[in-house]
Amino acid sequence: MSTAPTTEVRTDCSADTDGRITFRLRLPSADRPRLLLVLRPKKGRPEEQSYTLDLETCGEHGHVRAVLEPRPALAEGRWDAYLLRAPDAARERLRPGLRDLRPLVDGGTRAWTSPVTVRVPYATKDGFLALRAWRRTAHVEAGPVDIADGAMTVRARLHGAELAEDAAVRLRLRGGGGTERSYRPHPAGGGAFSFTVDCGELAAAAAGSRVWDAFLRPAADAPPVRIGRLFDDVADRKGVYVYPRVTVGGAAVRPYYTVDNDLAVEVTAAG
Amino acid sequence: MKISFLIHNAYGIGGTITTTFNLAGALTERHDVEVVSVLRHREHPNLTPHPDVRLRALVDLRREKDHPLHRRPARVFPSAEYRHHQYSELTDQRIAEYLEGTDADVVIGTRPGLNVHLALQAPQRVVRVGQEHLTLDNHSPALRTALRRAYRRLDVLTTVTEADAGAYRRKMRLPGVRVEALPNSVPDPVLPAADGSAKIVIAAGRLVPVKRYDLIVEAFSQVVAEYPDWQLRIYGKGEEQDRLRAQIETLGLWNNVFLMGSASPMEAEWVKGSIGATASDFEPFGMTIVEAMRCGLPVVSTDCPYGPGEIIKDGEDGRLVPVGDSRAFGAALLELIRDDERRRRMGTAAVEHARRFAPGPVVAQAERLFEEAVAARNSGRRGGPGRAGTSHALISRGHAARDLAHAAASGALRTVRKGRR
């Protein structure tokens, strides 16, 4: 975490359907102010990527705004927002104001093209303004998950690639040296499909408590595409989209979203 | 005027703090305003008051929680008050000193126990305004008895609804006290209002049993059966969270009902929805109803005492349904979901009708109340026009006797129980 000073000015932002983000704040006295976005590095690593936007005067009362255009696509991760009041000023971390994300809410109903890029402004747990970004060549957007009779059925849609006849859903054992289970997608037209996982069979496939990450191979020779849920205004899905456990034999099986909003299945050994 | 608000703890979170800060901030435009917090437990308040509002505390718990006087139970702050356990001889003493030394023209108490302090200890020159953010009927008989004695010495008593003001006039004999409803205000929204197209129902508040989120969830299974693409978002945190999560699983609603956690400010969340929902068994006012309406959402609410019925015009800008009836609640939601045109029309009406709760009109009313009370006190009267008369004396005496009997009986019961321990 940064120890940069904090400005108490709240920054409002709004999002467009095409990914454009507009930031607005009140800054009565500043000399060529800029807004700085810094990709949060992994723990203990230095910051490597940042993006600077000019803050331009708009309207009266010292309001300024910066526009983050849809392109270039930001690298996947969490981008922290800072204010640079003047060319040589130290950066100040920004606090979030109103985030008008209405255009993002029904993103799942639209067709997306490659590369699939998503940006969701959000408030960090410690109350600062940040941006979550995803950038994927292709993406599978998960929809409703039906859980019944010891099986789960996921409805999903492929974006940015073609769903071929020989496509396959793969659950890959995390830390399992390439261990995978394969499932047949049932096409529903327009890139939409569903697949069903037998929870008992999955629990029996590996001993102990395990996590399986979900992918789709759109065609037998195509690279795997992550299955996740990115197309709305929810920046952190894990604690919000919560699915029930299926108890089979001595294990509990539960689909869930990872901290990156990707779909995974957790198998917990009982006892 | 110099105006001083006396509040339990301005550093926490809650409806009373929000509405007090809103009113205090708006009054700074023409008056000198301070907020005096009895308790303080942190450096910065959770909600930021207007920069012109002076904020200070009487007891700083970070340094004084082990003060010997703070371990002895309060004597002035009534023992039947909800928060008596947080008050002490130390708070008694500090509040008395503050009142004795104040140079304010008007002092405003913001909860029953503080109104009692004000009534008993404020100097003659000061106008005493008691605010009730809860309701008389919800107070225990013992508290009602304590308030009945003290509140006679107030100049003005404000409630948040007309219904509660009516209860005070009917059930308490407060000669010379002006009793008037002063609703909570909700700041003007900044974002454009919701357009009614999103397939989202929104509820928000603390997740506590009285708010009956379980009823909204249950009702929503009717909605999902007919409209599987609609979702319900519940914002807030609290003790009910695990129970609601379990209910969502049992009813199979995990694809449609979401516990979103708390969000601040809520405005950007309200505008994502098309219908607001509140299902409380009891709601002294209903701040979230007004917030949702000001953002363009018609609200489906239970018709509980007292707030919702004074905010929503049934069928025009929202729906009122009987308390505790999930079938009726679900049917009311479906009425608005089925009819896009009607939903939009009601959303537009909601924005217009909820303007009466904007800071402008509410602050103007408060200002007028305070000014008239100051003028009345200066001329040797109290309260000003519209005082509670003596015609209800007989009725209120009946209520007083009943409360006394209840209070005495429960007091005796407590004594018996203590004796057994």
XYZ file of C-alpha atoms in Angstrom:
692
model
C 0.000 0.000 0.000
C 1.123 3.508 -0.694
C 1.832 6.026 2.022
C 1.075 8.965 -0.264
C -0.899 11.794 1.345
C -4.632 11.801 0.778
C -6.729 14.542 -0.662
C -10.115 14.792 1.002
C -11.642 15.982 -2.255
C -14.056 13.334 -3.491
C -13.717 12.284 -7.107
C -16.900 11.436 -8.966
C -16.767 9.183 -11.974
C -19.060 7.833 -14.631
C -18.718 4.914 -17.022
C -19.915 4.432 -20.623
C -20.919 1.155 -22.241
C -17.799 1.255 -24.434
C -15.457 1.457 -21.429
C -14.834 5.203 -21.314
C -14.445 6.517 -17.744
C -14.861 10.188 -16.887
C -13.414 11.486 -13.616
C -14.611 14.782 -12.101
C -13.407 16.657 -9.072
C -13.351 20.150 -7.631
C -9.912 21.682 -7.605
C -10.049 25.464 -7.321
C -6.305 26.123 -7.346
C -3.974 23.895 -9.287
C -1.288 24.315 -11.896
C -1.832 21.928 -14.801
C -3.225 19.149 -12.601
C -3.202 15.531 -13.755
C -4.788 12.299 -12.689
C -2.448 9.349 -12.280
C -3.464 5.701 -12.469
C -0.934 3.207 -11.116
C -1.211 -0.547 -11.602
C -0.939 -2.058 -8.138
C 2.110 -4.336 -8.184
C 2.301 -7.740 -6.529
C 3.380 -7.583 -2.877
C 7.009 -6.557 -2.543
C 7.392 -5.681 -6.245
C 7.999 -2.164 -7.595
C 5.359 -0.214 -9.501
C 5.893 -0.669 -13.227
C 2.867 0.573 -15.102
C 1.117 3.888 -14.806
C -1.115 6.062 -16.937
C -1.465 9.834 -16.711
C -4.456 11.905 -17.766
C -4.756 15.692 -18.003
C -7.381 17.245 -15.746
C -9.122 19.942 -17.766
C -11.260 22.755 -16.486
C -14.952 22.144 -17.058
C -17.784 24.448 -16.083
C -17.418 26.774 -13.127
C -16.403 26.615 -9.476
C -13.031 25.033 -10.182
C -14.315 21.725 -11.478
C -11.867 19.694 -13.526
C -12.286 16.456 -15.417
C -10.224 13.745 -17.069
C -11.397 11.200 -19.607
C -9.973 7.713 -19.829
C -10.761 6.662 -23.412
C -11.647 3.046 -24.243
C -8.235 2.568 -25.897
C -5.502 1.752 -25.107
C -6.688 -1.216 -23.059
C -5.338 -1.168 -19.524
C -3.408 -4.183 -18.266
C -5.455 -6.523 -16.114
C -5.408 -5.696 -12.393
C -6.228 -2.990 -9.878
C -5.261 0.588 -10.749
C -5.036 3.092 -7.878
C -6.020 6.709 -8.609
C -3.875 9.673 -7.552
C -3.933 13.425 -8.046
C -0.912 15.392 -9.250
C -1.698 19.024 -8.427
C 1.247 20.440 -10.339
C 3.993 19.107 -12.630
C 6.415 18.600 -9.746
C 3.887 17.940 -6.953
C 3.857 14.759 -4.897
C 0.970 12.448 -5.692
C -2.101 12.377 -3.441
C -4.421 9.413 -3.232
C -7.987 10.146 -4.268
C -11.158 9.366 -2.341
C -14.195 8.135 -4.281
C -17.320 10.270 -4.636
C -20.380 9.260 -6.656
C -19.677 6.458 -9.102
C -22.414 6.471 -11.738
C -22.027 3.008 -13.237
C -25.535 2.561 -14.636
C -24.398 1.803 -18.192
C -22.389 -1.170 -16.888
C -25.263 -2.924 -15.113
C -26.683 -4.867 -18.091
C -23.345 -5.510 -19.858
C -24.149 -9.232 -19.873
C -26.924 -8.710 -22.418
C -24.560 -7.283 -25.065
C -22.149 -9.034 -27.487
C -18.474 -8.158 -26.860
C -15.649 -8.322 -29.405
C -11.972 -9.234 -29.055
C -10.033 -8.016 -27.135
C -12.557 -8.004 -24.308
C -11.714 -5.104 -22.013
C -13.656 -4.207 -18.869
C -13.144 -1.379 -16.378
C -15.055 -0.923 -13.131
C -14.293 2.029 -10.825
C -14.631 0.998 -7.173
C -13.840 1.991 -3.589
C -11.025 0.004 -1.987
C -11.597 -1.567 1.432
C -9.650 1.295 3.014
C -11.797 3.853 1.204
C -9.792 5.022 -1.821
C -10.704 5.309 -5.485
C -9.390 2.572 -7.762
C -10.217 0.917 -11.068
C -10.455 -2.795 -11.791
C -9.412 -3.703 -15.306
C -9.640 -6.934 -17.271
C -8.084 -7.476 -20.704
C -8.683 -10.785 -22.427
C -8.416 -11.936 -26.037
C -11.679 -13.829 -25.518
C -13.931 -14.282 -22.529
C -16.708 -16.555 -21.351
C -19.319 -14.696 -19.303
C -21.019 -16.945 -16.760
C -24.735 -16.483 -16.153
C -27.157 -18.246 -13.832
C -25.926 -21.329 -11.978
C -28.566 -23.984 -11.306
C -27.861 -26.442 -8.519
C -30.041 -29.543 -8.159
C -29.775 -33.299 -7.649
C -26.054 -33.294 -6.903
C -25.157 -31.449 -10.101
C -24.562 -27.865 -11.113
C -25.440 -26.427 -14.494
C -23.844 -23.173 -15.607
C -25.291 -21.067 -18.401
C -22.617 -18.989 -20.145
C -21.746 -17.125 -23.341
C -18.526 -16.917 -25.322
C -17.390 -13.427 -26.435
C -14.495 -12.588 -28.771
C -14.203 -16.077 -30.329
C -16.307 -18.682 -32.179
C -17.768 -21.675 -30.420
C -16.780 -24.733 -32.516
C -18.370 -28.193 -32.631
C -15.470 -29.703 -30.721
C -15.417 -27.078 -27.944
C -14.920 -28.376 -24.398
C -15.293 -26.987 -20.886
C -12.324 -27.831 -18.675
C -12.058 -27.748 -14.909
C -8.366 -27.506 -14.100
C -7.116 -28.606 -10.683
C -5.315 -25.659 -9.082
C -1.712 -26.705 -8.334
C -2.533 -30.080 -9.849
C 0.158 -30.264 -12.545
C -2.285 -30.082 -15.434
C -4.989 -32.394 -14.069
C -8.243 -31.536 -15.864
C -11.819 -32.738 -16.125
C -13.638 -32.206 -19.390
C -17.347 -31.394 -19.944
C -19.411 -31.095 -23.100
C -20.944 -27.665 -23.722
C -24.554 -27.672 -24.958
C -24.807 -24.810 -27.486
C -27.797 -22.475 -27.187
C -27.025 -20.186 -30.168
C -25.106 -16.907 -30.528
C -22.129 -18.202 -28.539
C -24.337 -19.149 -25.598
C -24.045 -22.611 -24.093
C -24.454 -24.519 -20.838
C -22.539 -27.298 -19.155
C -23.264 -29.607 -16.238
C -20.845 -30.827 -13.592
C -21.623 -33.923 -11.514
C -20.497 -32.858 -8.033
C -19.948 -36.411 -6.724
C -17.728 -37.281 -9.652
C -15.687 -34.093 -9.221
C -15.214 -34.740 -5.496
C -13.963 -38.244 -6.283
C -11.516 -36.982 -8.921
C -8.938 -35.703 -6.423
C -8.399 -36.435 -2.750
C -8.690 -33.801 -0.012
C -9.725 -30.146 -0.305
C -9.167 -28.763 -3.796
C -10.038 -25.894 -6.105
C -10.886 -26.335 -9.781
C -10.649 -23.330 -12.148
C -13.122 -23.191 -15.051
C -12.078 -22.688 -18.704
C -13.554 -23.191 -22.141
C -11.619 -24.424 -25.156
C -13.707 -22.846 -27.956
C -12.207 -25.430 -30.385
C -9.976 -28.456 -29.912
C -6.894 -26.528 -31.095
C -7.770 -23.149 -29.514
C -6.174 -21.765 -26.339
C -8.312 -22.040 -23.195
C -10.557 -19.065 -22.338
C -11.314 -18.249 -18.724
C -14.930 -18.487 -17.566
C -15.819 -15.613 -15.255
C -18.325 -12.861 -14.679
C -17.133 -9.394 -15.608
C -19.949 -7.627 -17.456
C -21.638 -5.511 -14.803
C -20.935 -2.948 -12.093
C -19.823 -5.418 -9.391
C -16.064 -4.998 -8.900
C -15.707 -7.668 -6.204
C -18.101 -10.533 -6.750
C -16.777 -13.135 -4.321
C -18.795 -12.062 -1.268
C -21.901 -11.045 -3.246
C -22.558 -13.911 -5.666
C -22.594 -16.781 -3.200
C -23.775 -20.264 -4.191
C -24.889 -23.095 -1.923
C -22.785 -26.138 -1.112
C -23.652 -29.545 -2.523
C -22.831 -32.318 -0.063
C -21.846 -35.550 -1.757
C -20.343 -38.509 0.053
C -17.723 -37.071 2.350
C -17.269 -33.757 0.542
C -18.888 -30.385 0.040
C -18.788 -28.939 -3.490
C -19.462 -25.266 -4.152
C -19.051 -23.039 -7.200
C -17.716 -19.566 -6.400
C -16.077 -16.487 -7.906
C -12.386 -15.911 -7.231
C -10.938 -12.543 -6.141
C -10.580 -11.823 -9.891
C -14.275 -12.628 -10.558
C -13.385 -15.887 -12.348
C -15.446 -19.022 -11.871
C -14.019 -21.869 -9.799
C -15.354 -24.880 -7.931
C -14.239 -25.597 -4.407
C -14.265 -29.132 -3.012
C -13.972 -29.339 0.769
C -13.315 -32.698 2.388
C -15.643 -33.274 5.326
C -14.214 -33.706 8.823
C -29.354 32.916 16.289
C -26.816 30.811 18.046
C -27.942 27.189 17.813
C -26.484 24.233 19.666
C -27.351 20.584 18.958
C -26.798 18.042 21.747
C -26.293 14.533 20.362
C -25.384 11.122 21.814
C -22.336 10.413 19.648
C -21.674 12.416 16.501
C -18.731 10.211 15.595
C -20.751 7.086 14.744
C -23.170 6.179 11.935
C -26.959 6.425 11.933
C -30.068 8.257 10.846
C -30.075 10.724 13.748
C -26.478 11.732 13.065
C -27.119 12.132 9.329
C -30.227 14.208 9.784
C -28.658 16.331 12.545
C -25.621 17.072 10.380
C -27.895 17.890 7.426
C -29.990 20.327 9.460
C -27.003 21.838 11.285
C -25.128 22.323 8.001
C -28.080 24.025 6.318
C -28.625 26.338 9.318
C -25.016 27.618 9.159
C -26.007 29.709 6.179
C -27.748 32.229 8.454
C -26.847 31.144 11.976
C -23.978 30.227 14.255
C -24.226 26.452 14.729
C -22.430 23.900 16.878
C -22.934 20.178 17.440
C -22.055 18.949 20.932
C -21.453 15.217 21.124
C -21.837 13.685 24.598
C -19.502 10.844 23.684
C -16.554 10.550 21.370
C -14.699 7.332 20.561
C -12.574 8.260 17.533
C -10.591 11.116 16.053
C -12.739 11.848 12.996
C -16.500 11.459 12.664
C -17.679 8.786 10.205
C -19.896 11.332 8.500
C -18.353 14.695 7.733
C -20.323 17.719 8.960
C -20.484 21.001 7.018
C -17.171 22.872 7.502
C -18.930 25.779 9.246
C -20.459 23.522 11.907
C -18.337 23.448 15.052
C -18.121 19.974 16.541
C -16.971 19.185 20.078
C -17.333 16.364 22.576
C -18.042 16.327 26.322
C -16.597 12.914 27.229
C -13.741 11.444 25.212
C -13.961 7.694 25.703
C -10.485 7.185 24.309
C -9.088 8.875 27.435
C -11.915 8.810 29.935
C -13.635 5.462 29.703
C -12.041 4.432 33.008
C -12.827 7.711 34.783
C -14.179 6.781 38.259
C -17.340 8.857 37.719
C -17.960 7.107 34.393
C -18.391 3.820 36.267
C -21.281 5.129 38.333
C -24.738 4.986 36.728
C -26.286 8.228 35.476
C -28.912 9.879 37.672
C -30.194 12.715 35.516
C -30.230 10.736 32.254
C -33.338 8.580 32.847
C -32.729 4.957 33.751
C -35.542 3.816 31.430
C -33.829 5.357 28.373
C -32.479 2.910 25.767
C -28.926 4.133 26.136
C -28.789 4.576 29.914
C -25.979 2.005 30.188
C -23.725 4.301 28.155
C -24.357 7.279 30.449
C -22.862 7.931 33.885
C -22.352 10.470 36.625
C -19.601 11.815 34.419
C -21.980 12.457 31.506
C -24.552 13.898 33.966
C -21.915 16.311 35.183
C -20.494 17.304 31.803
C -23.915 17.812 30.207
C -24.984 19.976 33.187
C -21.829 22.093 32.874
C -22.299 22.470 29.142
C -25.909 23.616 29.569
C -25.065 25.981 32.395
C -22.312 27.638 30.397
C -23.899 27.737 26.964
C -24.449 31.080 25.261
C -26.744 29.533 22.649
C -30.198 30.998 22.036
C -31.571 27.580 21.154
C -30.422 24.176 22.382
C -31.760 21.111 20.581
C -31.788 17.680 22.202
C -31.775 14.760 19.774
C -32.916 11.825 21.925
C -35.238 11.348 24.922
C -32.560 11.227 27.636
C -30.855 14.347 26.336
C -34.199 16.124 26.053
C -34.664 15.385 29.781
C -31.290 16.987 30.560
C -32.308 19.983 28.504
C -35.716 20.280 30.154
C -34.306 20.079 33.666
C -30.975 21.855 33.387
C -31.005 24.467 30.616
C -30.876 28.054 31.922
C -33.997 30.247 31.751
C -32.709 32.328 28.830
C -32.301 29.300 26.518
C -35.005 27.969 24.220
C -35.313 24.220 24.758
C -36.169 22.130 21.728
C -36.573 18.388 22.198
C -36.421 16.193 19.100
C -37.894 12.704 19.061
C -36.509 10.489 16.288
C -38.313 7.413 17.667
C -42.004 7.239 18.575
C -43.946 7.661 21.807
C -45.778 4.363 21.421
C -42.521 2.477 21.129
C -41.149 3.890 24.404
C -41.559 1.752 27.527
C -44.169 2.858 30.079
C -41.336 3.742 32.463
C -39.676 5.990 29.893
C -43.008 7.581 28.993
C -43.554 8.360 32.662
C -40.109 9.965 32.961
C -40.655 11.994 29.788
C -44.150 13.066 30.825
C -42.678 14.818 33.857
C -39.721 16.409 32.114
C -41.113 17.375 28.715
C -43.487 19.956 30.275
C -40.455 22.160 30.681
C -39.573 22.160 26.965
C -40.491 25.019 24.649
C -40.827 22.895 21.537
C -41.062 19.168 20.954
C -40.557 17.921 17.399
C -41.414 14.479 16.092
C -40.582 13.141 12.625
C -44.187 12.362 11.690
C -47.610 13.967 12.153
C -48.881 10.698 13.597
C -46.305 10.758 16.388
C -46.944 14.451 17.068
C -50.608 13.496 17.399
C -49.713 10.769 19.891
C -47.769 13.232 22.058
C -50.612 15.748 22.014
C -53.167 13.077 22.858
C -51.318 10.992 25.401
C -49.117 13.491 27.214
C -50.278 16.637 28.918
C -47.725 19.211 27.850
C -49.292 22.634 28.480
C -47.308 25.444 26.906
C -45.194 23.101 24.804
C -45.430 23.455 21.063
C -45.564 19.957 19.553
C -44.893 19.845 15.821
C -43.788 17.340 13.175
C -40.462 18.233 11.569
C -39.536 15.568 9.017
C -35.974 14.491 8.321
C -34.518 16.074 5.226
C -32.656 14.358 2.413
C -30.096 16.340 0.418
C -30.808 17.143 -3.231
C -29.553 14.320 -5.459
C -26.616 15.079 -7.723
C -27.073 12.352 -10.340
C -29.866 12.244 -12.926
C -32.800 10.218 -11.583
C -33.327 6.549 -12.447
C -35.199 6.051 -15.737
C -37.133 2.971 -14.668
C -35.608 0.646 -17.256
C -33.267 -1.420 -15.037
C -34.626 -4.770 -13.864
C -33.454 -4.215 -10.318
C -35.287 -3.784 -7.002
C -33.225 -2.130 -4.264
C -33.474 -2.231 -0.474
C -31.024 -0.576 1.912
C -30.463 -0.194 5.628
C -29.016 -1.957 8.640
C -29.662 -5.709 8.419
C -31.599 -5.993 11.686
C -34.771 -8.016 12.408
C -37.175 -5.040 12.637
C -36.388 -4.110 9.015
C -37.793 -7.479 7.840
C -35.526 -8.048 4.861
C -36.630 -11.686 5.147
C -40.089 -10.574 4.023
C -38.697 -8.854 0.919
C -36.636 -11.945 0.044
C -39.650 -14.206 0.495
C -41.795 -11.892 -1.615
C -39.133 -11.850 -4.291
C -39.553 -15.563 -4.982
C -42.970 -14.648 -6.458
C -41.230 -12.130 -8.702
C -38.559 -14.587 -9.871
C -41.182 -17.217 -10.735
C -42.661 -14.781 -13.253
C -39.638 -12.603 -14.126
C -36.391 -14.591 -13.780
C -34.341 -11.708 -15.209
C -35.143 -9.327 -12.320
C -32.811 -9.014 -9.347
C -33.071 -7.790 -5.781
C -30.092 -5.997 -4.271
C -29.945 -5.541 -0.512
C -27.410 -2.986 0.731
C -26.256 -2.893 4.351
C -24.649 -4.964 7.039
C -25.856 -6.415 10.311
C -26.792 -9.349 12.468
C -29.364 -10.706 9.988
C -26.814 -11.287 7.232
C -26.243 -15.024 7.833
C -29.934 -15.722 8.249
C -30.751 -13.901 5.004
C -27.988 -15.796 3.198
C -29.480 -19.092 4.418
C -32.967 -17.991 3.342
C -31.707 -17.115 -0.141
C -30.236 -20.642 -0.416
C -33.355 -22.360 0.921
C -35.589 -20.502 -1.537
C -33.135 -21.104 -4.405
C -32.765 -17.380 -5.118
C -28.954 -17.147 -5.397
C -29.153 -16.070 -9.053
C -31.516 -13.182 -8.270
C -31.081 -11.923 -4.696
C -27.782 -10.374 -3.634
C -26.437 -9.115 -0.315
C -24.318 -6.248 -1.585
C -22.645 -5.135 1.671
C -22.792 -1.498 2.707
C -22.471 1.324 0.193
C -21.867 5.002 0.840
C -23.108 7.199 -0.677
C -26.222 5.184 -1.618
C -27.282 7.637 -4.320
C -25.192 5.983 -7.044
C -26.738 2.618 -6.073
C -30.378 3.782 -5.911
C -30.211 5.115 -9.469
C -29.268 1.633 -10.742
C -32.678 0.357 -9.651
C -36.267 0.857 -10.791
C -38.156 0.054 -7.576
C -37.277 0.589 -3.918
C -38.446 -1.777 -1.165
C -38.873 -1.462 2.613
C -40.704 -4.028 4.740
C -40.154 -2.795 8.308
C -42.540 -3.733 11.123
C -41.812 -0.311 12.621
C -40.285 2.787 11.044
C -40.413 6.100 12.952
C -39.612 7.965 9.722
C -38.162 6.077 6.750
C -35.183 8.011 5.491
C -34.339 5.390 2.842
C -37.836 5.701 1.353
C -37.270 9.411 0.783
C -33.745 8.792 -0.556
C -35.039 6.250 -3.075
C -37.917 8.504 -4.148
C -35.641 11.495 -4.623
C -33.577 9.236 -6.949
C -36.669 8.458 -9.045
C -37.769 5.120 -7.587
C -41.349 4.298 -6.636
C -41.144 2.475 -3.298
C -43.124 -0.556 -2.179
C -43.382 -0.391 1.617
C -45.242 -1.908 4.501
C -47.740 0.543 5.992
C -46.102 0.363 9.422
C -46.169 3.035 12.135
C -45.544 5.802 11.255
C -43.265 7.052 8.513
C -44.155 5.220 5.276
C -47.817 6.264 5.228
C -46.830 9.934 5.524
C -44.212 9.687 2.766
C -45.807 7.432 0.127
C -49.075 8.195 -1.673
C -50.367 4.696 -2.318
C -50.818 4.042 -6.021
C -49.378 7.418 -7.045
C -45.684 7.354 -6.186
C -45.371 3.920 -4.571
C -47.358 1.173 -2.876
C -48.312 0.591 0.756
C -49.031 -2.994 1.813
C -50.048 -4.520 5.155
C -47.259 -5.244 7.663
C -45.869 -8.793 7.603
C -47.730 -9.934 4.478
C -45.194 -11.296 1.981
C -47.899 -12.312 -0.558
C -49.194 -8.742 -0.667
C -45.653 -7.403 -0.842
C -44.788 -9.684 -3.773
C -48.042 -8.783 -5.546
C -47.275 -5.061 -5.181
C -43.766 -5.547 -6.594
C -45.201 -7.521 -9.517
C -47.752 -4.788 -10.258
C -44.901 -2.369 -10.847
C -42.696 -4.886 -12.656
C -45.426 -5.914 -15.120
C -46.341 -2.366 -16.091
C -43.304 -0.434 -17.377
C -45.348 2.654 -18.136
C -46.926 2.795 -14.687
C -43.574 2.216 -12.975
C -42.015 5.119 -14.882
C -44.939 7.402 -14.171
C -44.766 6.602 -10.470
C -40.985 7.170 -10.471
C -41.492 10.642 -11.915
C -44.213 11.341 -9.333
C -41.864 10.119 -6.581
C -39.245 12.727 -7.486
C -41.846 15.493 -7.429
C -43.600 14.438 -4.242
C -40.378 13.830 -2.282
C -39.205 17.397 -2.895
C -41.038 18.418 0.279
C -38.272 16.582 2.183
C -35.515 18.613 0.516
C -33.342 20.582 2.937
C -34.873 23.872 1.711
C -38.454 23.462 2.997
C -37.468 21.424 6.081
C -34.814 23.915 7.167
C -37.188 26.836 6.597
C -39.731 25.149 8.870
C -37.108 24.486 11.569
C -35.885 28.059 11.383
C -39.402 29.426 11.751
C -40.061 27.136 14.733
C -36.884 28.235 16.505
C -37.409 31.939 15.771
C -40.981 31.880 17.045
C -39.883 30.025 20.173
C -37.163 32.594 20.840
C -39.652 35.433 20.357
C -42.142 33.701 22.661
C -39.574 33.144 25.393
C -38.391 36.740 25.155
C -41.968 37.913 25.592
C -42.449 35.701 28.608
C -44.455 32.973 26.920
C -43.184 29.602 25.777
C -43.406 27.595 22.593
C -45.320 30.051 20.422
C -48.507 29.336 18.479
C -50.076 25.904 18.277
C -49.370 24.798 21.829
C -50.887 21.640 23.210
C -53.991 22.828 25.007
C -55.685 21.556 28.117
C -58.670 19.984 26.361
C -56.889 16.643 26.294
C -56.072 16.765 29.964
C -58.460 13.992 30.909
C -57.363 11.642 28.133
C -53.679 12.235 28.795
C -54.230 11.681 32.500
C -55.630 8.257 31.674
C -52.508 7.411 29.642
C -50.281 8.697 32.438
C -51.999 6.482 35.001
C -51.682 3.428 32.764
C -47.962 4.058 32.100
C -47.318 4.589 35.805
C -49.042 1.324 36.658
C -47.032 -0.519 33.986
C -43.800 1.096 35.085
C -44.471 0.297 38.729
C -45.396 -3.294 37.915
C -42.307 -3.920 35.771
C -40.160 -2.149 38.377
C -41.571 -4.441 41.055
C -40.954 -7.440 38.814
C -37.340 -6.392 38.327
C -36.929 -6.060 42.091
C -38.373 -9.534 42.619
C -36.070 -10.980 39.948
C -33.049 -9.240 41.455
C -33.984 -10.645 44.853
C -33.970 -14.163 43.470
C -30.481 -13.887 42.030
